[in-house]
Coordinates of N, CA and C in Angstrom, one line a residue:
M648 N 0.9 -1.1 -0.3 CA 0.1 -0.1 0.0 C 0.8 1.0 -0.2
A649 N 0.4 2.0 -1.0 CA 1.6 3.4 -1.4 C 1.0 4.6 -0.2
K650 N 1.8 5.2 0.2 CA 1.8 6.2 1.5 C 1.3 7.3 0.7
Q651 N 0.3 8.1 1.1 CA 0.0 9.2 0.7 C 0.6 10.6 1.4
P652 N 0.4 11.7 0.5 CA 1.4 12.6 0.9 C 0.8 13.3 2.0
V653 N 1.2 13.8 2.9 CA 0.6 14.5 3.9 C 0.0 15.7 3.8
N654 N 0.0 16.6 2.9 CA -0.7 17.6 2.5 C -0.7 17.5 0.7
P655 N -2.0 16.7 0.5 CA -2.2 16.5 -0.9 C -2.3 17.6 -1.8
G656 N -2.8 19.0 -1.0 CA -3.1 20.0 -2.0 C -1.7 21.0 -2.2
A657 N -0.8 20.8 -1.7 CA 0.4 21.5 -1.6 C 1.4 21.0 -3.2
E658 N 2.0 22.1 -3.7 CA 2.8 21.9 -5.2 C 4.0 20.8 -4.5
S659 N 4.6 20.1 -5.3 CA 5.6 19.5 -5.3 C 6.9 20.4 -5.4
S660 N 7.7 20.0 -4.5 CA 8.9 20.7 -4.2 C 10.0 20.4 -5.3
I661 N 9.6 19.2 -6.0 CA 10.5 18.6 -7.1 C 10.6 19.6 -8.5
E662 N 11.1 19.6 -8.8 CA 11.4 20.7 -10.4 C 11.3 19.6 -11.6
T663 N 10.8 19.6 -12.5 CA 10.2 18.8 -13.6 C 11.6 18.8 -14.3
V664 N 11.4 18.3 -15.3 CA 12.6 18.1 -16.2 C 13.0 19.5 -17.4
D665 N 11.9 20.1 -17.5 CA 12.1 21.5 -18.0 C 12.7 22.3 -17.5
E666 N 12.0 22.4 -16.2 CA 12.8 23.3 -15.1 C 14.3 23.4 -14.9
T667 N 14.7 21.7 -14.7 CA 15.8 21.5 -14.9 C 16.9 22.0 -15.8
K668 N 16.3 21.9 -17.1 CA 17.2 22.2 -18.0 C 16.9 23.7 -18.2
A669 N 16.1 24.2 -17.7 CA 16.2 25.8 -18.3 C 17.1 26.4 -17.2
R670 N 17.1 26.2 -15.8 CA 17.9 26.2 -14.8 C 19.5 26.0 -15.3
L671 N 19.6 24.7 -15.7 CA 21.1 24.6 -16.4 C 21.6 25.5 -17.4
A672 N 20.6 26.0 -18.3 CA 21.2 26.5 -19.6 C 20.8 28.1 -19.2
G673 N 20.9 28.5 -18.3 CA 20.5 30.0 -17.6 C 20.0 30.9 -18.1
T674 N 18.6 30.2 -18.8 CA 17.4 30.8 -19.2 C 16.0 30.9 -18.0
S675 N 16.2 30.8 -16.7 CA 15.4 30.8 -15.8 C 14.7 32.2 -15.7
T676 N 13.4 32.1 -15.0 CA 13.1 33.5 -15.0 C 14.0 33.9 -13.7
G677 N 13.6 34.9 -13.4 CA 14.6 36.1 -12.0 C 15.5 36.7 -12.7
K678 N 16.5 37.1 -11.8 CA 17.9 38.4 -12.3 C 19.0 37.4 -12.9
G679 N 19.0 35.9 -12.8 CA 19.5 34.8 -13.6 C 21.2 34.8 -13.1
Q680 N 22.0 36.1 -12.1 CA 22.8 36.0 -11.6 C 23.0 36.3 -10.3
P681 N 24.1 36.0 -9.3 CA 24.0 36.1 -8.2 C 24.3 37.8 -7.8
T682 N 23.8 38.6 -6.8 CA 24.0 39.8 -6.5 C 25.1 40.0 -6.4
P683 N 26.1 40.5 -6.9 CA 27.3 41.0 -6.9 C 27.7 41.6 -5.3
S684 N 29.3 41.2 -4.9 CA 29.3 42.0 -3.7 C 29.6 43.1 -3.3
R685 N 29.8 43.9 -2.1 CA 30.1 45.3 -2.6 C 31.2 45.5 -2.9
R686 N 32.3 44.9 -2.5 CA 33.7 44.7 -2.9 C 33.6 45.2 -4.8
V687 N 33.0 44.2 -5.5 CA 32.7 44.1 -6.7 C 32.3 45.5 -7.4
Q688 N 31.1 45.7 -6.7 CA 30.2 46.7 -7.1 C 31.3 48.3 -7.1
E689 N 31.9 48.2 -5.6 CA 32.8 49.6 -5.9 C 33.9 49.5 -6.5
A690 N 34.6 48.2 -6.8 CA 35.7 48.0 -8.0 C 35.1 48.5 -9.3
A691 N 33.7 48.3 -9.6 CA 33.1 48.6 -11.0 C 32.8 50.4 -11.1
N692 N 32.7 50.8 -10.1 CA 32.2 52.3 -9.7 C 33.7 53.3 -9.8
K693 N 35.0 52.7 -9.6 CA 36.1 53.1 -9.4 C 36.7 53.6 -10.7
R694 N 37.1 55.4 -10.7 CA 37.5 55.9 -11.5 C 39.1 56.2 -11.5
P695 N 40.0 55.9 -12.4 CA 41.6 56.3 -12.1 C 41.5 57.8 -11.8
L696 N 42.3 58.0 -10.9 CA 42.9 59.3 -10.8 C 43.3 60.2 -11.8
V697 N 44.2 59.6 -12.5 CA 45.0 60.0 -13.5 C 44.0 59.4 -14.9
P698 N 43.4 60.2 -15.7 CA 42.6 59.3 -17.1 C 43.8 58.9 -17.9
D699 N 43.4 57.8 -18.9 CA 44.3 57.5 -19.6 C 44.7 58.3 -20.8
D700 N 43.6 59.1 -21.1 CA 43.8 59.9 -22.2 C 43.6 61.5 -21.5
R701 N 44.9 61.9 -21.4 CA 45.0 63.2 -20.4 C 44.8 64.3 -21.6
K702 N 44.5 64.2 -22.8 CA 44.0 65.6 -23.3 C 43.2 65.8 -23.6
L703 N 42.2 64.5 -23.6 CA 40.6 64.8 -23.3 C 40.2 64.9 -22.3
A704 N 40.7 64.4 -21.2 CA 40.4 64.9 -19.9 C 40.4 66.4 -19.6
A705 N 41.4 67.1 -20.5 CA 41.9 68.5 -20.2 C 41.0 69.5 -20.9
K706 N 40.6 68.8 -22.1 CA 39.6 69.5 -22.7 C 38.2 69.4 -22.0
Q707 N 37.8 68.1 -21.2 CA 36.5 68.1 -20.6 C 36.7 69.0 -19.4
Q708 N 37.6 69.0 -18.6 CA 37.7 70.0 -17.7 C 37.8 71.5 -17.9
R709 N 38.5 72.0 -19.4 CA 38.2 72.9 -19.4 C 37.0 73.8 -20.1
A710 N 36.0 72.6 -20.9 CA 34.5 73.0 -21.1 C 34.0 73.2 -20.0
K711 N 34.0 72.3 -19.1 CA 33.3 72.7 -17.6 C 33.9 73.6 -16.7
S712 N 34.9 74.2 -17.2 CA 35.5 75.7 -16.1 C 34.6 76.7 -16.9
A713 N 34.7 75.9 -18.5 CA 34.1 77.8 -19.3 C 32.8 77.8 -18.8
E714 N 31.8 76.7 -19.1 CA 30.7 76.6 -18.5 C 30.3 77.1 -17.4
A715 N 31.1 77.3 -16.2 CA 30.7 77.6 -14.9 C 30.9 79.0 -14.8
R716 N 32.3 79.9 -15.6 CA 32.8 81.0 -15.6 C 31.5 81.8 -16.0
E717 N 30.9 81.1 -17.4 CA 30.0 81.7 -18.2 C 28.8 81.6 -17.2
K718 N 28.2 80.8 -16.5 CA 26.9 81.1 -16.0 C 27.1 81.9 -14.6
A719 N 28.6 81.7 -13.6 CA 28.7 82.9 -12.8 C 28.6 84.2 -13.4
R720 N 29.0 84.3 -14.6 CA 28.9 85.8 -15.5 C 27.5 86.1 -15.8
L721 N 27.1 85.4 -16.1 CA 25.5 85.8 -16.1 C 24.7 86.1 -15.0
G722 N 24.9 85.2 -13.9 CA 24.3 85.5 -12.7 C 25.1 86.3 -11.9
M723 N 26.1 87.1 -12.3 CA 26.6 88.4 -11.9 C 25.9 89.3 -12.1
A724 N 25.9 89.5 -13.3 CA 25.4 90.9 -14.5 C 23.8 90.8 -14.0
A725 N 22.7 89.8 -13.5 CA 21.4 89.4 -13.5 C 21.4 90.0 -12.0
G726 N 22.6 90.2 -10.9 CA 22.4 90.7 -9.9 C 21.9 88.9 -9.1
E727 N 22.2 88.0 -9.6 CA 22.1 86.7 -8.0 C 23.1 86.9 -6.8
D728 N 22.4 86.7 -5.7 CA 23.0 86.7 -5.0 C 24.2 85.8 -4.7
K729 N 24.0 84.7 -5.2 CA 25.2 83.8 -4.6 C 26.4 83.9 -6.0
Y730 N 26.1 84.8 -6.8 CA 27.1 84.8 -7.5 C 27.8 86.0 -7.6
L731 N 27.4 86.9 -6.5 CA 27.8 88.4 -6.6 C 29.2 88.5 -5.2
P732 N 30.1 89.2 -5.3 CA 30.7 89.4 -4.5 C 30.6 89.7 -3.3
V733 N 31.3 89.0 -1.8 CA 30.8 89.4 -0.8 C 30.3 90.9 -0.5
R734 N 30.9 92.3 -1.0 CA 30.8 93.4 -1.0 C 29.5 94.0 -1.8
E735 N 28.9 93.0 -2.6 CA 27.5 93.2 -3.6 C 26.9 92.6 -2.8
R736 N 26.9 91.7 -1.7 CA 25.6 91.0 -1.5 C 24.6 91.4 -0.1
G737 N 23.5 91.0 -0.6 CA 22.6 91.5 0.7 C 21.0 92.1 0.4
P738 N 20.3 92.3 1.1 CA 19.3 93.3 0.4 C 19.4 95.3 0.8
Q739 N 20.5 95.1 1.6 CA 20.9 96.7 1.7 C 21.6 96.9 0.4
K740 N 22.4 96.3 -0.3 CA 23.4 96.9 -1.2 C 22.6 96.7 -2.6
K741 N 21.6 95.9 -2.3 CA 20.4 95.8 -3.8 C 19.7 96.9 -3.7
F742 N 19.1 97.3 -2.1 CA 18.5 98.6 -2.3 C 19.1 99.9 -2.9
A743 N 20.8 99.7 -2.4 CA 21.4 101.0 -2.9 C 21.7 100.9 -4.2
R744 N 21.6 99.9 -4.9 CA 22.2 99.5 -6.5 C 20.8 100.3 -7.1
D745 N 19.9 99.5 -6.6 CA 18.4 100.3 -7.4 C 18.3 101.7 -7.1
Y746 N 18.7 102.1 -6.1 CA 18.5 103.5 -6.1 C 19.4 104.6 -6.6
I747 N 20.7 104.0 -6.9 CA 21.6 104.9 -7.5 C 21.1 104.6 -9.0
D748 N 20.4 103.4 -9.7 CA 20.3 103.5 -10.9 C 19.3 103.7 -11.5
A749 N 18.1 104.1 -10.5 CA 17.3 104.9 -10.9 C 17.6 106.5 -10.9
R750 N 18.4 107.1 -10.1 CA 18.6 108.7 -10.3 C 19.6 108.6 -11.4
F751 N 19.6 110.1 -11.6 CA 20.5 111.1 -12.7 C 21.8 111.0 -12.0
N752 N 23.2 110.9 -11.9 CA 24.2 110.6 -11.1 C 25.3 111.5 -12.2
V753 N 25.4 112.4 -11.5 CA 26.7 113.5 -12.1 C 27.6 112.8 -12.5
G754 N 28.3 112.0 -11.6 CA 29.8 111.7 -11.8 C 29.7 110.3 -12.9
E755 N 28.7 109.7 -13.5 CA 28.6 108.8 -14.3 C 29.1 109.3 -15.7
F756 N 29.0 110.5 -15.8 CA 29.3 111.0 -17.1 C 31.0 111.5 -17.1
M757 N 31.8 111.3 -16.0 CA 32.8 111.7 -15.8 C 34.2 111.2 -17.0
I758 N 34.2 109.7 -17.7 CA 34.9 109.4 -18.5 C 34.6 110.1 -19.6
P759 N 33.3 110.5 -20.2 CA 33.1 111.0 -21.2 C 33.7 112.6 -21.3
V760 N 33.6 113.1 -20.3 CA 34.1 114.4 -20.1 C 35.3 114.4 -20.1
M761 N 36.4 113.5 -19.4 CA 38.0 113.5 -19.3 C 38.4 113.2 -20.4
F762 N 37.4 112.5 -21.4 CA 37.9 112.1 -22.9 C 37.7 114.1 -23.6
A763 N 36.9 114.5 -23.4 CA 36.5 115.7 -24.3 C 37.6 116.5 -23.9
V764 N 38.1 116.7 -22.2 CA 39.4 117.4 -21.9 C 40.4 117.1 -23.0
I765 N 40.9 115.6 -22.9 CA 41.9 115.3 -23.7 C 41.5 115.8 -25.1
L766 N 40.5 116.0 -25.6 CA 41.0 116.0 -27.1 C 41.1 117.7 -27.1
L767 N 40.3 118.3 -26.1 CA 40.7 119.9 -26.1 C 42.3 120.4 -25.7
T768 N 42.9 119.5 -25.7 CA 44.7 119.3 -25.0 C 45.1 119.3 -26.6
F769 N 44.8 119.2 -27.4 CA 45.3 118.9 -28.7 C 45.1 120.3 -29.6
F770 N 44.4 121.1 -29.1 CA 44.4 122.5 -29.8 C 45.3 123.7 -29.6
P771 N 45.9 124.2 -30.5 CA 47.0 124.6 -30.2 C 46.8 126.1 -29.3
D772 N 45.6 126.7 -29.2 CA 45.4 128.1 -28.6 C 45.7 127.1 -26.9
P773 N 46.7 128.1 -26.4 CA 46.5 127.9 -24.8 C 45.3 128.2 -23.8
S774 N 44.7 128.9 -24.3 CA 43.2 129.7 -23.5 C 42.1 128.6 -23.6
V775 N 42.3 127.6 -24.9 CA 41.0 126.8 -24.7 C 41.7 125.2 -24.1
Q776 N 42.9 125.0 -23.7 CA 43.3 124.2 -22.8 C 43.2 124.4 -21.8
T777 N 43.4 125.5 -21.0 CA 42.9 126.4 -19.8 C 41.7 126.1 -19.4
Y778 N 40.6 126.5 -20.4 CA 39.2 126.5 -20.2 C 38.9 124.9 -19.7
G779 N 39.4 124.1 -20.9 CA 39.5 122.9 -20.5 C 39.4 122.4 -19.1
I780 N 40.9 122.4 -19.1 CA 41.2 121.8 -17.6 C 40.3 122.7 -16.5
L781 N 40.2 123.6 -16.5 CA 39.1 124.5 -15.2 C 37.7 123.7 -15.4
A782 N 37.3 123.3 -16.6 CA 36.0 122.7 -16.5 C 36.1 121.7 -15.9
L783 N 37.2 120.7 -16.3 CA 37.3 119.6 -15.8 C 37.3 119.5 -14.4
W784 N 38.2 120.4 -13.8 CA 38.3 120.8 -12.1 C 36.8 121.0 -11.5
A785 N 35.9 121.9 -12.4 CA 34.4 122.1 -11.8 C 33.6 121.0 -12.0
F786 N 33.9 120.1 -12.9 CA 33.0 119.0 -12.9 C 33.4 118.1 -11.9
F787 N 34.7 117.5 -11.5 CA 34.8 116.7 -10.6 C 34.7 117.4 -9.5
L788 N 34.4 118.5 -8.9 CA 33.9 119.3 -7.6 C 32.0 119.1 -7.9
V789 N 31.6 119.5 -8.8 CA 30.2 118.8 -8.6 C 29.8 117.4 -8.5
A790 N 31.0 116.7 -9.1 CA 30.2 115.1 -9.0 C 30.7 114.7 -7.7
I791 N 31.8 115.2 -6.6 CA 31.9 114.9 -5.3 C 30.9 115.4 -4.8
V792 N 30.1 117.0 -5.2 CA 29.3 117.0 -4.1 C 28.2 116.4 -4.0
D793 N 27.7 115.7 -5.5 CA 26.6 114.9 -6.1 C 26.8 113.8 -4.8
C794 N 27.8 113.3 -4.9 CA 28.3 112.0 -4.4 C 28.0 111.8 -3.0
V795 N 28.2 113.2 -2.1 CA 28.0 113.6 -0.8 C 26.7 113.3 -0.5
V796 N 26.0 114.5 -1.4 CA 24.6 114.2 -1.3 C 23.8 113.0 -1.3
L797 N 24.4 112.1 -2.2 CA 23.8 110.9 -2.7 C 23.9 110.0 -1.1
G798 N 25.3 110.0 -0.5 CA 25.2 109.3 0.5 C 24.5 109.4 1.6
F799 N 24.3 110.9 2.2 CA 23.5 111.2 3.4 C 22.3 111.0 3.0
I800 N 21.5 110.9 1.1 CA 20.2 110.5 1.2 C 19.9 109.1 1.2
L801 N 21.1 108.3 0.7 CA 20.8 107.0 0.8 C 20.7 106.3 2.1
T802 N 21.8 106.9 2.9 CA 21.6 106.2 4.2 C 20.5 106.7 4.9
K803 N 20.0 107.7 4.9 CA 18.7 108.0 5.3 C 17.6 106.8 5.1
K804 N 17.6 106.7 3.6 CA 16.8 105.5 3.1 C 17.1 104.3 3.9
V805 N 18.3 103.9 3.8 CA 18.8 102.6 4.2 C 18.2 102.4 5.4
E806 N 18.1 103.1 6.5 CA 18.4 103.0 7.7 C 16.7 103.2 8.0
A807 N 15.9 103.8 7.1 CA 14.3 104.0 7.1 C 14.0 102.6 6.9
K808 N 14.4 101.9 5.5 CA 14.1 100.8 5.7 C 14.5 99.4 6.4
F809 N 15.6 99.6 6.8 CA 16.3 98.3 7.4 C 16.4 98.9 9.0
P810 N 16.1 98.9 9.8 CA 15.9 99.9 10.7 C 16.8 98.6 11.9
G811 N 18.0 99.7 12.6 CA 18.6 98.8 13.6 C 19.6 97.7 12.9
K812 N 19.5 97.5 11.3 CA 20.6 96.5 10.7 C 21.0 97.5 9.3
A813 N 20.9 98.9 9.8 CA 21.4 99.6 8.3 C 23.1 99.7 8.3
E814 N 23.6 99.1 7.3 CA 25.2 99.4 6.6 C 25.3 100.6 6.2
K815 N 26.8 100.8 6.4 CA 27.3 101.8 5.7 C 27.3 101.9 4.1
V816 N 26.8 102.6 3.6 CA 26.7 102.5 1.8 C 27.1 103.5 1.3
R817 N 27.7 104.7 1.8 CA 28.2 105.7 1.2 C 29.3 105.3 0.4
W818 N 30.4 104.9 0.6 CA 31.0 104.6 -0.3 C 31.1 103.7 -1.3
Y819 N 30.3 102.8 -0.8 CA 29.7 101.8 -2.2 C 29.0 102.4 -3.2
A820 N 27.9 103.2 -2.4 CA 26.8 104.5 -3.4 C 28.2 105.1 -4.4
A821 N 28.8 105.9 -3.8 CA 30.0 106.7 -4.7 C 30.3 106.1 -5.8
M822 N 31.2 104.9 -5.4 CA 31.8 104.5 -6.4 C 30.8 103.7 -7.6
R823 N 29.7 103.0 -7.4 CA 28.8 102.9 -8.3 C 28.4 104.0 -9.1
A824 N 28.2 105.3 -8.4 CA 27.4 106.4 -9.0 C 28.5 107.0 -9.8
L825 N 30.0 106.5 -9.7 CA 30.9 107.5 -10.6 C 31.0 106.4 -11.9
Q826 N 30.4 105.4 -12.0 CA 30.7 104.6 -13.4 C 29.6 104.5 -14.2
L827 N 30.0 104.7 -15.3 CA 29.1 105.0 -16.6 C 27.7 103.7 -16.3
R828 N 26.7 103.9 -16.3 CA 25.5 103.3 -16.2 C 25.7 101.9 -17.1
V829 N 26.4 101.6 -18.2 CA 26.5 100.5 -19.0 C 27.4 99.5 -18.7
M830 N 28.5 100.0 -17.5 CA 29.9 99.5 -17.5 C 29.5 99.0 -15.9
R831 N 28.1 99.2 -15.3 CA 27.9 98.7 -14.1 C 27.7 97.3 -14.0
L832 N 28.6 96.9 -13.1 CA 28.1 95.2 -12.5 C 27.5 95.1 -11.0
P833 N 26.4 94.5 -10.2 CA 26.0 93.8 -11.5 C 25.1 94.9 -12.4
K834 N 24.5 94.5 -13.5 CA 23.8 95.6 -14.4 C 22.6 96.1 -13.9
P835 N 22.0 97.3 -14.2 CA 21.2 97.8 -13.8 C 19.8 97.1 -13.8
Q836 N 19.2 97.0 -12.4 CA 17.8 96.2 -12.8 C 16.5 97.0 -12.7
V837 N 16.3 98.0 -12.7 CA 15.6 99.3 -12.8 C 16.2 100.2 -13.8
K838 N 14.8 100.9 -14.6 CA 14.7 101.9 -15.0 C 15.2 103.6 -14.5
R839 N 15.7 104.8 -15.5 CA 15.7 105.9 -14.8 C 14.2 106.3 -13.8
G840 N 14.5 106.7 -12.6 CA 13.0 107.3 -12.3 C 12.7 106.2 -11.6
Q841 N 12.6 104.6 -11.7 CA 12.0 103.7 -11.0 C 12.5 103.2 -9.5
Y842 N 12.4 104.6 -8.5 CA 13.0 104.3 -7.4 C 12.6 103.0 -6.6
P843 N 13.2 102.2 -6.1 CA 12.5 100.9 -4.9 C 12.0 101.8 -3.9
A844 N 11.0 100.9 -3.3 CA 10.4 101.1 -2.7 C 10.8 101.3 -1.0

């Protein structure tokens, strides 16, 4: 009398001939290979410190550096805080920049005036040269007075907008006000007359 299985509804744990052939052929379902050890995975991810093709590596590095520099240049021109130098960062400096860029500054025309005076020195008449130099000195004086007035006005506005945390912005304001508008960095973000609130 043959023995009956203990659990007649259970599946047999013995594999069939077809399953054995598939397993031996490597076409069984599943991943088909053992999980690689950590050492094998780390070795596959390692890259040499010195690449085989140094010229190609240098070219790739130059391309990456150029891309990063271009991104930083565009970010600085747009006034993004993370790309600005430390002296240009912060909401107070941004407020000062916007106020200066919205204002008409006498000092921003210093370079064109100096160029005109240089041209006047080529005239053979000494009186024209003298008047040109005097006009230049008068312009310097007006530009300095304008920068001093700007410093006082801007300091009051910064203290009103940022009470208790106001930085000194007079020198920063004067240096920006003496530059031509098109040469300023970061680039002006406001139009003339568009003063910050």
